[in-house]
C-alpha positions as MATLAB code, in Angstrom:
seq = 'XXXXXXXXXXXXXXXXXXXXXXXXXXXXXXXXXXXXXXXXXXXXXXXXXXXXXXXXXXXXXXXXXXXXXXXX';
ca = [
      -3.089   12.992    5.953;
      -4.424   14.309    2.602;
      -3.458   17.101    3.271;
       0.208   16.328    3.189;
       0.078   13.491    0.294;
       1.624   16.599   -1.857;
       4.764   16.944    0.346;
       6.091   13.678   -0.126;
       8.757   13.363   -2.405;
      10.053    9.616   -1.317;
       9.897    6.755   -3.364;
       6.584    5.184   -1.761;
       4.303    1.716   -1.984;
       0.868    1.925   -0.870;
       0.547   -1.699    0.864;
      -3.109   -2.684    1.164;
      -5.280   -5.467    1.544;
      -7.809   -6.458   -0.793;
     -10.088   -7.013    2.188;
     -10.079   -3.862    3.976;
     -12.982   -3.095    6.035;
     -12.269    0.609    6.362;
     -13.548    1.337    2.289;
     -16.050    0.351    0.194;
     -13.295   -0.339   -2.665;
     -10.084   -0.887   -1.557;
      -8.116   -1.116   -4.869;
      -9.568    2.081   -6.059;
      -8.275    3.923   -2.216;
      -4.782    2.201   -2.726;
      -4.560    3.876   -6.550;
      -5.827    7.112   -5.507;
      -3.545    7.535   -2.764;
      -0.570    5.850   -5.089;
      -1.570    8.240   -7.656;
      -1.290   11.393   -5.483;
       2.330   10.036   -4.088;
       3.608    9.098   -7.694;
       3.717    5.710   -6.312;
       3.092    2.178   -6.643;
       0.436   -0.350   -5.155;
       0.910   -3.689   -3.623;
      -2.602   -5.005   -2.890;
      -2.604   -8.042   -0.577;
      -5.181  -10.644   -1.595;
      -7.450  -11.832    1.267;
      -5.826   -9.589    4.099;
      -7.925   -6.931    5.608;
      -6.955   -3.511    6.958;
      -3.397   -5.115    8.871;
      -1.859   -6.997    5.668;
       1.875   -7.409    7.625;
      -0.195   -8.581   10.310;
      -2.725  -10.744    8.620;
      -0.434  -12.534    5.784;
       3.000  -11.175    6.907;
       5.067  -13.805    4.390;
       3.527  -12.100    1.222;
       3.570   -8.756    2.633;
       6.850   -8.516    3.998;
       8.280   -9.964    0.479;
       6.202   -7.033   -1.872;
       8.062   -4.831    0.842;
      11.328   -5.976    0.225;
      11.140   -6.141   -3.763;
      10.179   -2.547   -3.265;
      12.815   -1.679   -1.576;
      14.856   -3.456   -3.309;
      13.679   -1.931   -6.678;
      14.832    1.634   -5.613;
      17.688    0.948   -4.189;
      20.069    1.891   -7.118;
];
């Protein structure tokens, strides 16, 4: 996936949970990967590594004031 971070020219959100297992500092994955899509974070307090899963309410709503956001 790195790899192709570079190609993506789409608005994007990087939706993530402050709780994820998968690295030692969530936040700081979510910016670095926001950072190399010129792109925004949503972190997701208290949900793990499946935040529309876990808390869908919260998640789902950061999703659609994205959306919503870039749609001009």
């Amino acid at each position: 996936v790195a790899a192709r971070l570079a190609g993506v020219v789409a608005p994007t959100l990087v939706v993530m949970g402050s709780r994820d297992p998968d690295f030692p500092n969530p936040a700081e994955e979510a910016a670095t990967v926001a950072r190399l899509l010129r792109g925004s974070v949503r972190m997701i307090d208290g949900a793990g590594h499946y935040p529309h899963a876990e808390i869908p309410d919260v998640t789902g709503t950061a999703i659609v004031d994205f959306l919503r956001s870039i749609a001009g």
